PDB file of C-alpha atoms in Angstrom:
ATOM      1  CA  MET A  17      38.422   8.406 -64.516  1.00  0.00           C
ATOM      2  CA  THR A  18      39.258   4.697 -64.721  1.00  0.00           C
ATOM      3  CA  ASP A  19      42.571   3.910 -66.412  1.00  0.00           C
ATOM      4  CA  ALA A  20      42.396   2.096 -69.741  1.00  0.00           C
ATOM      5  CA  CYS A  21      42.763  -1.677 -69.644  1.00  0.00           C
ATOM      6  CA  PRO A  22      46.021  -2.870 -71.284  1.00  0.00           C
ATOM      7  CA  PRO A  23      45.256  -4.952 -74.417  1.00  0.00           C
ATOM      8  CA  GLU A  24      47.262  -7.935 -73.198  1.00  0.00           C
ATOM      9  CA  PHE A  25      44.766  -8.449 -70.387  1.00  0.00           C
ATOM     10  CA  ILE A  26      41.925  -8.642 -72.899  1.00  0.00           C
ATOM     11  CA  ASP A  27      43.814 -11.403 -74.704  1.00  0.00           C
ATOM     12  CA  ILE A  28      44.250 -13.297 -71.432  1.00  0.00           C
ATOM     13  CA  ALA A  29      40.538 -12.935 -70.650  1.00  0.00           C
ATOM     14  CA  HIS A  30      39.699 -14.526 -73.992  1.00  0.00           C
ATOM     15  CA  ARG A  31      42.023 -17.419 -73.168  1.00  0.00           C
ATOM     16  CA  LEU A  32      40.260 -17.913 -69.853  1.00  0.00           C
ATOM     17  CA  ALA A  33      36.839 -18.053 -71.502  1.00  0.00           C
ATOM     18  CA  ASP A  34      38.176 -20.341 -74.234  1.00  0.00           C
ATOM     19  CA  ALA A  35      39.381 -22.757 -71.547  1.00  0.00           C
ATOM     20  CA  SER A  36      36.219 -22.800 -69.439  1.00  0.00           C
ATOM     21  CA  GLY A  37      33.743 -23.110 -72.304  1.00  0.00           C
ATOM     22  CA  PRO A  38      34.509 -26.699 -73.382  1.00  0.00           C
ATOM     23  CA  VAL A  39      34.305 -27.872 -69.771  1.00  0.00           C
ATOM     24  CA  ILE A  40      30.838 -26.410 -69.352  1.00  0.00           C
ATOM     25  CA  ARG A  41      29.554 -27.610 -72.725  1.00  0.00           C
ATOM     26  CA  GLY A  42      30.674 -31.138 -71.875  1.00  0.00           C
ATOM     27  CA  TYR A  43      28.312 -31.217 -68.897  1.00  0.00           C
ATOM     28  CA  PHE A  44      25.380 -29.250 -70.343  1.00  0.00           C
ATOM     29  CA  ARG A  45      22.134 -31.241 -70.604  1.00  0.00           C
ATOM     30  CA  GLN A  46      23.917 -34.333 -69.318  1.00  0.00           C
ATOM     31  CA  PRO A  47      23.168 -36.250 -66.096  1.00  0.00           C
ATOM     32  CA  ILE A  48      25.154 -34.452 -63.429  1.00  0.00           C
ATOM     33  CA  ARG A  49      25.268 -34.479 -59.652  1.00  0.00           C
ATOM     34  CA  VAL A  50      23.995 -31.273 -58.064  1.00  0.00           C
ATOM     35  CA  ASP A  51      25.327 -30.426 -54.608  1.00  0.00           C
ATOM     36  CA  GLY A  52      24.006 -27.782 -52.257  1.00  0.00           C
ATOM     37  CA  LYS A  53      26.194 -25.066 -50.746  1.00  0.00           C
ATOM     38  CA  THR A  54      25.753 -23.702 -47.246  1.00  0.00           C
ATOM     39  CA  ASP A  55      23.531 -20.946 -48.685  1.00  0.00           C
ATOM     40  CA  ALA A  56      21.394 -23.613 -50.445  1.00  0.00           C
ATOM     41  CA  SER A  57      22.562 -22.536 -53.913  1.00  0.00           C
ATOM     42  CA  PRO A  58      23.442 -25.380 -56.306  1.00  0.00           C
ATOM     43  CA  VAL A  59      26.950 -26.292 -57.492  1.00  0.00           C
ATOM     44  CA  THR A  60      28.184 -28.943 -59.911  1.00  0.00           C
ATOM     45  CA  ALA A  61      31.393 -30.424 -61.270  1.00  0.00           C
ATOM     46  CA  ALA A  62      31.013 -28.068 -64.216  1.00  0.00           C
ATOM     47  CA  ASP A  63      31.291 -25.033 -61.903  1.00  0.00           C
ATOM     48  CA  ARG A  64      34.346 -26.433 -60.151  1.00  0.00           C
ATOM     49  CA  GLU A  65      36.209 -27.713 -63.193  1.00  0.00           C
ATOM     50  CA  ALA A  66      35.576 -24.549 -65.215  1.00  0.00           C
ATOM     51  CA  GLU A  67      37.043 -22.420 -62.435  1.00  0.00           C
ATOM     52  CA  GLN A  68      40.016 -24.773 -62.140  1.00  0.00           C
ATOM     53  CA  ALA A  69      40.687 -24.388 -65.878  1.00  0.00           C
ATOM     54  CA  ILE A  70      40.675 -20.605 -65.491  1.00  0.00           C
ATOM     55  CA  ARG A  71      42.916 -20.664 -62.434  1.00  0.00           C
ATOM     56  CA  ALA A  72      45.452 -22.914 -64.181  1.00  0.00           C
ATOM     57  CA  ILE A  73      45.963 -20.328 -66.913  1.00  0.00           C
ATOM     58  CA  LEU A  74      46.234 -17.478 -64.431  1.00  0.00           C
ATOM     59  CA  ALA A  75      48.828 -19.427 -62.430  1.00  0.00           C
ATOM     60  CA  GLU A  76      50.883 -19.698 -65.609  1.00  0.00           C
ATOM     61  CA  THR A  77      50.393 -16.223 -67.081  1.00  0.00           C
ATOM     62  CA  ARG A  78      49.739 -13.933 -64.082  1.00  0.00           C
ATOM     63  CA  PRO A  79      51.084 -15.648 -60.956  1.00  0.00           C
ATOM     64  CA  GLY A  80      51.403 -12.378 -59.032  1.00  0.00           C
ATOM     65  CA  ASP A  81      47.776 -11.339 -59.468  1.00  0.00           C
ATOM     66  CA  GLY A  82      45.043 -11.890 -56.920  1.00  0.00           C
ATOM     67  CA  ILE A  83      41.992 -14.075 -57.505  1.00  0.00           C
ATOM     68  CA  ILE A  84      38.447 -13.943 -56.186  1.00  0.00           C
ATOM     69  CA  GLY A  85      36.551 -17.058 -57.222  1.00  0.00           C
ATOM     70  CA  GLU A  86      33.140 -18.414 -56.327  1.00  0.00           C
ATOM     71  CA  GLU A  87      34.203 -22.030 -55.936  1.00  0.00           C
ATOM     72  CA  PHE A  88      37.764 -21.962 -54.586  1.00  0.00           C
ATOM     73  CA  GLY A  89      38.001 -18.787 -52.564  1.00  0.00           C
ATOM     74  CA  ASN A  90      40.282 -15.783 -52.634  1.00  0.00           C
ATOM     75  CA  THR A  91      44.022 -15.190 -52.791  1.00  0.00           C
ATOM     76  CA  ASP A  92      46.093 -11.982 -52.689  1.00  0.00           C
ATOM     77  CA  THR A  93      43.061  -9.717 -52.889  1.00  0.00           C
ATOM     78  CA  ASP A  94      45.218  -6.703 -52.009  1.00  0.00           C
ATOM     79  CA  ALA A  95      47.275  -7.114 -55.216  1.00  0.00           C
ATOM     80  CA  GLU A  96      47.175  -4.326 -57.804  1.00  0.00           C
ATOM     81  CA  TYR A  97      45.408  -6.629 -60.261  1.00  0.00           C
ATOM     82  CA  VAL A  98      42.762  -9.091 -59.101  1.00  0.00           C
ATOM     83  CA  TRP A  99      40.826 -11.504 -61.329  1.00  0.00           C
ATOM     84  CA  VAL A 100      37.225 -12.138 -60.280  1.00  0.00           C
ATOM     85  CA  ILE A 101      35.671 -15.391 -61.510  1.00  0.00           C
ATOM     86  CA  ASP A 102      32.179 -16.847 -61.525  1.00  0.00           C
ATOM     87  CA  PRO A 103      32.478 -20.009 -63.644  1.00  0.00           C
ATOM     88  CA  ILE A 104      28.717 -20.426 -64.026  1.00  0.00           C
ATOM     89  CA  ASP A 105      26.565 -17.453 -63.127  1.00  0.00           C
ATOM     90  CA  GLY A 106      23.091 -18.932 -63.211  1.00  0.00           C
ATOM     91  CA  THR A 107      23.713 -22.527 -62.113  1.00  0.00           C
ATOM     92  CA  LYS A 108      19.961 -23.060 -61.730  1.00  0.00           C
ATOM     93  CA  SER A 109      19.548 -22.290 -65.439  1.00  0.00           C
ATOM     94  CA  PHE A 110      22.496 -24.560 -66.257  1.00  0.00           C
ATOM     95  CA  ILE A 111      21.080 -27.572 -64.399  1.00  0.00           C
ATOM     96  CA  SER A 112      17.669 -26.871 -65.944  1.00  0.00           C
ATOM     97  CA  GLY A 113      19.108 -27.068 -69.466  1.00  0.00           C
ATOM     98  CA  ARG A 114      18.445 -23.384 -70.160  1.00  0.00           C
ATOM     99  CA  PRO A 115      21.285 -21.654 -72.081  1.00  0.00           C
ATOM    100  CA  ILE A 116      20.908 -18.274 -70.377  1.00  0.00           C
ATOM    101  CA  PHE A 117      23.674 -18.674 -67.805  1.00  0.00           C
ATOM    102  CA  GLY A 118      27.196 -17.375 -68.330  1.00  0.00           C
ATOM    103  CA  THR A 119      30.824 -17.429 -67.259  1.00  0.00           C
ATOM    104  CA  LEU A 120      31.880 -14.134 -65.687  1.00  0.00           C
ATOM    105  CA  ILE A 121      35.500 -13.011 -65.800  1.00  0.00           C
ATOM    106  CA  ALA A 122      36.586  -9.616 -64.501  1.00  0.00           C
ATOM    107  CA  LEU A 123      39.877  -7.842 -63.979  1.00  0.00           C
ATOM    108  CA  VAL A 124      39.988  -5.339 -61.143  1.00  0.00           C
ATOM    109  CA  ARG A 125      42.768  -2.798 -60.704  1.00  0.00           C
ATOM    110  CA  ASP A 126      43.130  -1.160 -57.290  1.00  0.00           C
ATOM    111  CA  GLY A 127      39.578  -2.201 -56.438  1.00  0.00           C
ATOM    112  CA  ILE A 128      37.938  -0.916 -59.649  1.00  0.00           C
ATOM    113  CA  PRO A 129      36.755  -3.264 -62.454  1.00  0.00           C
ATOM    114  CA  ILE A 130      38.499  -2.393 -65.737  1.00  0.00           C
ATOM    115  CA  LEU A 131      37.642  -5.461 -67.819  1.00  0.00           C
ATOM    116  CA  GLY A 132      34.631  -7.735 -68.015  1.00  0.00           C
ATOM    117  CA  VAL A 133      33.665 -10.844 -69.974  1.00  0.00           C
ATOM    118  CA  ILE A 134      30.209 -12.406 -70.110  1.00  0.00           C
ATOM    119  CA  ASP A 135      30.592 -15.716 -71.949  1.00  0.00           C
ATOM    120  CA  GLN A 136      27.665 -17.931 -72.928  1.00  0.00           C
ATOM    121  CA  PRO A 137      29.494 -21.075 -74.062  1.00  0.00           C
ATOM    122  CA  VAL A 138      26.476 -23.008 -75.346  1.00  0.00           C
ATOM    123  CA  ASN A 139      25.095 -20.253 -77.570  1.00  0.00           C
ATOM    124  CA  GLY A 140      28.594 -19.206 -78.583  1.00  0.00           C
ATOM    125  CA  GLU A 141      28.108 -15.608 -77.433  1.00  0.00           C
ATOM    126  CA  ARG A 142      30.836 -13.611 -75.735  1.00  0.00           C
ATOM    127  CA  TRP A 143      30.486 -10.020 -74.570  1.00  0.00           C
ATOM    128  CA  VAL A 144      33.679  -8.150 -73.724  1.00  0.00           C
ATOM    129  CA  GLY A 145      34.028  -4.636 -72.363  1.00  0.00           C
ATOM    130  CA  ALA A 146      37.105  -2.820 -71.116  1.00  0.00           C
ATOM    131  CA  ALA A 147      37.925   0.639 -69.836  1.00  0.00           C
ATOM    132  CA  GLY A 148      39.251   2.700 -72.720  1.00  0.00           C
ATOM    133  CA  SER A 149      37.738   0.358 -75.315  1.00  0.00           C
ATOM    134  CA  GLY A 150      34.279  -0.265 -76.666  1.00  0.00           C
ATOM    135  CA  ALA A 151      32.088  -3.248 -75.939  1.00  0.00           C
ATOM    136  CA  SER A 152      31.581  -6.150 -78.304  1.00  0.00           C
ATOM    137  CA  CYS A 153      29.727  -9.404 -78.746  1.00  0.00           C
ATOM    138  CA  ASN A 154      31.707 -11.915 -80.762  1.00  0.00           C
ATOM    139  CA  ASP A 155      33.942  -9.035 -81.894  1.00  0.00           C
ATOM    140  CA  ASP A 156      31.007  -7.033 -83.279  1.00  0.00           C
ATOM    141  CA  PRO A 157      30.522  -3.648 -81.531  1.00  0.00           C
ATOM    142  CA  VAL A 158      27.488  -3.362 -79.258  1.00  0.00           C
ATOM    143  CA  GLN A 159      25.848  -0.295 -77.781  1.00  0.00           C
ATOM    144  CA  VAL A 160      23.061   0.438 -75.336  1.00  0.00           C
ATOM    145  CA  ARG A 161      19.889   2.001 -76.692  1.00  0.00           C
ATOM    146  CA  ALA A 162      18.276   5.285 -75.796  1.00  0.00           C
ATOM    147  CA  CYS A 163      15.609   5.005 -73.096  1.00  0.00           C
ATOM    148  CA  PRO A 164      14.618   8.435 -71.772  1.00  0.00           C
ATOM    149  CA  SER A 165      12.422   7.231 -68.909  1.00  0.00           C
ATOM    150  CA  LEU A 166      11.404   4.215 -66.863  1.00  0.00           C
ATOM    151  CA  ALA A 167       8.031   4.290 -68.607  1.00  0.00           C
ATOM    152  CA  ASP A 168       9.846   3.408 -71.843  1.00  0.00           C
ATOM    153  CA  ALA A 169      11.974   0.668 -70.297  1.00  0.00           C
ATOM    154  CA  ILE A 170      12.208  -3.087 -70.313  1.00  0.00           C
ATOM    155  CA  ALA A 171      13.276  -3.817 -66.739  1.00  0.00           C
ATOM    156  CA  GLY A 172      14.477  -7.109 -65.356  1.00  0.00           C
ATOM    157  CA  THR A 173      15.631  -8.955 -62.273  1.00  0.00           C
ATOM    158  CA  THR A 174      16.586 -12.578 -61.744  1.00  0.00           C
ATOM    159  CA  ALA A 175      13.868 -13.357 -59.175  1.00  0.00           C
ATOM    160  CA  PRO A 176      11.877 -11.162 -56.760  1.00  0.00           C
ATOM    161  CA  GLU A 177      12.464 -13.573 -53.876  1.00  0.00           C
ATOM    162  CA  LEU A 178      16.177 -12.750 -53.971  1.00  0.00           C
ATOM    163  CA  PHE A 179      15.515  -9.284 -52.568  1.00  0.00           C
ATOM    164  CA  GLY A 180      16.007  -8.874 -48.848  1.00  0.00           C
ATOM    165  CA  PRO A 181      13.659  -7.302 -46.289  1.00  0.00           C
ATOM    166  CA  GLY A 182      12.666  -3.815 -47.354  1.00  0.00           C
ATOM    167  CA  GLN A 183      14.096  -4.279 -50.855  1.00  0.00           C
ATOM    168  CA  ILE A 184      11.183  -5.958 -52.605  1.00  0.00           C
ATOM    169  CA  GLU A 185       9.223  -2.703 -52.380  1.00  0.00           C
ATOM    170  CA  ALA A 186      11.986  -0.991 -54.349  1.00  0.00           C
ATOM    171  CA  TRP A 187      11.733  -3.598 -57.085  1.00  0.00           C
ATOM    172  CA  ARG A 188       7.949  -3.301 -57.192  1.00  0.00           C
ATOM    173  CA  SER A 189       8.190   0.465 -57.675  1.00  0.00           C
ATOM    174  CA  VAL A 190      10.534  -0.079 -60.618  1.00  0.00           C
ATOM    175  CA  ALA A 191       8.447  -2.911 -62.076  1.00  0.00           C
ATOM    176  CA  ASP A 192       5.219  -0.939 -61.739  1.00  0.00           C
ATOM    177  CA  GLY A 193       6.748   2.001 -63.587  1.00  0.00           C
ATOM    178  CA  ALA A 194       8.347   0.024 -66.415  1.00  0.00           C
ATOM    179  CA  LYS A 195       6.847  -0.624 -69.823  1.00  0.00           C
ATOM    180  CA  HIS A 196       7.700  -4.349 -69.690  1.00  0.00           C
ATOM    181  CA  VAL A 197       9.240  -6.637 -67.062  1.00  0.00           C
ATOM    182  CA  VAL A 198      11.355  -9.759 -67.579  1.00  0.00           C
ATOM    183  CA  TYR A 199      12.593 -12.335 -65.058  1.00  0.00           C
ATOM    184  CA  GLY A 200      15.438 -14.833 -65.018  1.00  0.00           C
ATOM    185  CA  GLY A 201      18.620 -14.712 -67.005  1.00  0.00           C
ATOM    186  CA  ASP A 202      21.174 -13.764 -64.345  1.00  0.00           C
ATOM    187  CA  CYS A 203      24.163 -12.228 -66.177  1.00  0.00           C
ATOM    188  CA  TYR A 204      22.542 -12.827 -69.576  1.00  0.00           C
ATOM    189  CA  THR A 205      20.030 -10.050 -68.971  1.00  0.00           C
ATOM    190  CA  TYR A 206      22.863  -7.610 -68.250  1.00  0.00           C
ATOM    191  CA  ALA A 207      24.470  -8.607 -71.550  1.00  0.00           C
ATOM    192  CA  GLN A 208      21.221  -7.630 -73.266  1.00  0.00           C
ATOM    193  CA  ILE A 209      21.537  -4.126 -71.803  1.00  0.00           C
ATOM    194  CA  ALA A 210      24.913  -3.840 -73.539  1.00  0.00           C
ATOM    195  CA  SER A 211      23.370  -5.100 -76.790  1.00  0.00           C
ATOM    196  CA  GLY A 212      20.451  -2.668 -76.601  1.00  0.00           C
ATOM    197  CA  PHE A 213      17.546  -5.037 -75.900  1.00  0.00           C
ATOM    198  CA  VAL A 214      16.964  -4.466 -72.166  1.00  0.00           C
ATOM    199  CA  ASP A 215      17.129  -1.118 -70.381  1.00  0.00           C
ATOM    200  CA  VAL A 216      17.249  -1.775 -66.627  1.00  0.00           C
ATOM    201  CA  VAL A 217      18.308  -4.497 -64.213  1.00  0.00           C
ATOM    202  CA  LEU A 218      17.788  -4.038 -60.482  1.00  0.00           C
ATOM    203  CA  GLU A 219      19.193  -6.586 -58.029  1.00  0.00           C
ATOM    204  CA  ALA A 220      20.436  -6.961 -54.460  1.00  0.00           C
ATOM    205  CA  GLY A 221      22.379  -9.456 -52.393  1.00  0.00           C
ATOM    206  CA  LEU A 222      24.964 -10.059 -55.091  1.00  0.00           C
ATOM    207  CA  GLN A 223      28.488 -11.239 -54.347  1.00  0.00           C
ATOM    208  CA  THR A 224      31.642  -9.682 -55.774  1.00  0.00           C
ATOM    209  CA  TYR A 225      31.969 -12.413 -58.400  1.00  0.00           C
ATOM    210  CA  ASP A 226      28.355 -11.804 -59.464  1.00  0.00           C
ATOM    211  CA  PHE A 227      28.772  -8.175 -60.515  1.00  0.00           C
ATOM    212  CA  CYS A 228      32.401  -7.209 -61.201  1.00  0.00           C
ATOM    213  CA  ALA A 229      32.355  -8.407 -64.831  1.00  0.00           C
ATOM    214  CA  LEU A 230      29.020  -6.776 -65.610  1.00  0.00           C
ATOM    215  CA  ALA A 231      29.966  -3.139 -65.070  1.00  0.00           C
ATOM    216  CA  PRO A 232      32.830  -2.911 -67.611  1.00  0.00           C
ATOM    217  CA  VAL A 233      30.724  -4.547 -70.331  1.00  0.00           C
ATOM    218  CA  ILE A 234      27.711  -2.263 -69.885  1.00  0.00           C
ATOM    219  CA  GLU A 235      29.751   0.885 -69.307  1.00  0.00           C
ATOM    220  CA  ALA A 236      31.939   0.257 -72.369  1.00  0.00           C
ATOM    221  CA  ALA A 237      28.684  -0.035 -74.335  1.00  0.00           C
ATOM    222  CA  GLY A 238      27.609   3.416 -73.096  1.00  0.00           C
ATOM    223  CA  GLY A 239      25.543   2.455 -70.034  1.00  0.00           C
ATOM    224  CA  ILE A 240      25.965   2.887 -66.306  1.00  0.00           C
ATOM    225  CA  VAL A 241      26.182   0.448 -63.380  1.00  0.00           C
ATOM    226  CA  THR A 242      26.111   1.567 -59.741  1.00  0.00           C
ATOM    227  CA  ASP A 243      24.837   0.468 -56.357  1.00  0.00           C
ATOM    228  CA  TRP A 244      21.443   1.683 -55.165  1.00  0.00           C
ATOM    229  CA  HIS A 245      23.069   4.872 -53.837  1.00  0.00           C
ATOM    230  CA  GLY A 246      24.603   5.772 -57.184  1.00  0.00           C
ATOM    231  CA  LYS A 247      28.151   4.781 -56.230  1.00  0.00           C
ATOM    232  CA  PRO A 248      30.322   3.122 -58.914  1.00  0.00           C
ATOM    233  CA  VAL A 249      30.906  -0.608 -58.645  1.00  0.00           C
ATOM    234  CA  SER A 250      34.047  -1.709 -56.793  1.00  0.00           C
ATOM    235  CA  LEU A 251      35.328  -4.571 -54.667  1.00  0.00           C
ATOM    236  CA  SER A 252      33.808  -2.822 -51.669  1.00  0.00           C
ATOM    237  CA  SER A 253      30.307  -2.484 -53.177  1.00  0.00           C
ATOM    238  CA  ASP A 254      27.410  -3.617 -51.007  1.00  0.00           C
ATOM    239  CA  GLY A 255      25.862  -6.036 -53.504  1.00  0.00           C
ATOM    240  CA  THR A 256      22.988  -3.809 -54.610  1.00  0.00           C
ATOM    241  CA  ILE A 257      23.097  -3.184 -58.352  1.00  0.00           C
ATOM    242  CA  LEU A 258      21.290  -0.778 -60.660  1.00  0.00           C
ATOM    243  CA  ALA A 259      22.330  -1.252 -64.278  1.00  0.00           C
ATOM    244  CA  CYS A 260      20.865   0.962 -66.998  1.00  0.00           C
ATOM    245  CA  GLY A 261      21.526   1.646 -70.631  1.00  0.00           C
ATOM    246  CA  ASP A 262      20.460   5.289 -70.370  1.00  0.00           C
ATOM    247  CA  ARG A 263      21.631   7.679 -67.656  1.00  0.00           C
ATOM    248  CA  ARG A 264      18.275   9.475 -67.665  1.00  0.00           C
ATOM    249  CA  THR A 265      16.471   6.315 -66.618  1.00  0.00           C
ATOM    250  CA  HIS A 266      19.214   5.578 -64.098  1.00  0.00           C
ATOM    251  CA  ALA A 267      18.741   8.999 -62.475  1.00  0.00           C
ATOM    252  CA  GLU A 268      14.968   8.518 -62.358  1.00  0.00           C
ATOM    253  CA  ILE A 269      15.266   5.125 -60.649  1.00  0.00           C
ATOM    254  CA  LEU A 270      17.787   6.423 -58.116  1.00  0.00           C
ATOM    255  CA  THR A 271      15.166   8.980 -57.100  1.00  0.00           C
ATOM    256  CA  LEU A 272      12.639   6.163 -56.633  1.00  0.00           C
ATOM    257  CA  LEU A 273      15.093   4.163 -54.544  1.00  0.00           C
ATOM    258  CA  ASP A 274      15.903   7.156 -52.390  1.00  0.00           C
ATOM    259  CA  GLY A 275      12.235   7.722 -51.736  1.00  0.00           C
TER     260      GLY A 275
END
C-alpha cells in the first residue's frame, strides 16, 4: 500500500501550479514562436518559462529533492522524493488556442507517485489527488463514476497515430467495444475520468512526465491506472497507460490487451 502523502507537499504543489499558471496565461492565444524538438514535438517559451518558475520554487523549498522535467532534464532522480514536471501537457492544443492542455506536477516517493496535480490555468480548473487523501477539483471533491463494462464506457485517447507498431490494433479493439469514443485532450481527458465524465483512456509511448501526475488524481478519485500489463504506475513504467474509473472495465480491457 502506498504511504500517505504529507500535507505540506500538497501545499507546495499548489504553489508550483500558482507560479506556472500566470506564465502560461500570458502567452495563450498570443503570437508566439514555436520550435521543434528532436522528436518533432512543439515547444514554446511558455513551456520553458513555466518549468523555470516551478523549478525556482523547488530550489527554495525542497533543494534536496530530485526533479524530472520535460524541458530542462533530470537531477537527483535517485532521491527519496522526486518532482516530475510537464509544464504544458498538450502543447499542440496550447498553440492552437484550445484550453484543453494542462500543467502536470507529480511527487514520487521511492519510485511511486503519491501526489498529482492537473492544472488547467486558462479555465481555472485544478485537479489534485494524493495518496491517503481524496481527489478534488478546485477544492470540491470529485469521484469516478460506475461503469460496469466497456460497452457502457466513454473511451478516449489523444490520437491514434501516437500508437506504435502492433498497438493500434489494441486501441481499435477498445474503441470498437466502447459506447462512445473521444479524441484529443491529453491530460484533460484523464481529469474527466476523475470527475466522472469519461471512463477509459488508453495510450502508449508516454514519457515519465506525461503520466506520473495522472495516476494519483484518478486513483484518489476511486479509479485505477496501470500499464497494459496491469502493473501500477512507477518511474520504471514502460509508457503504456490504461486508466479507468471502474475496476470492472479495467479488468475487461486488460483481457482484450492480453489477447
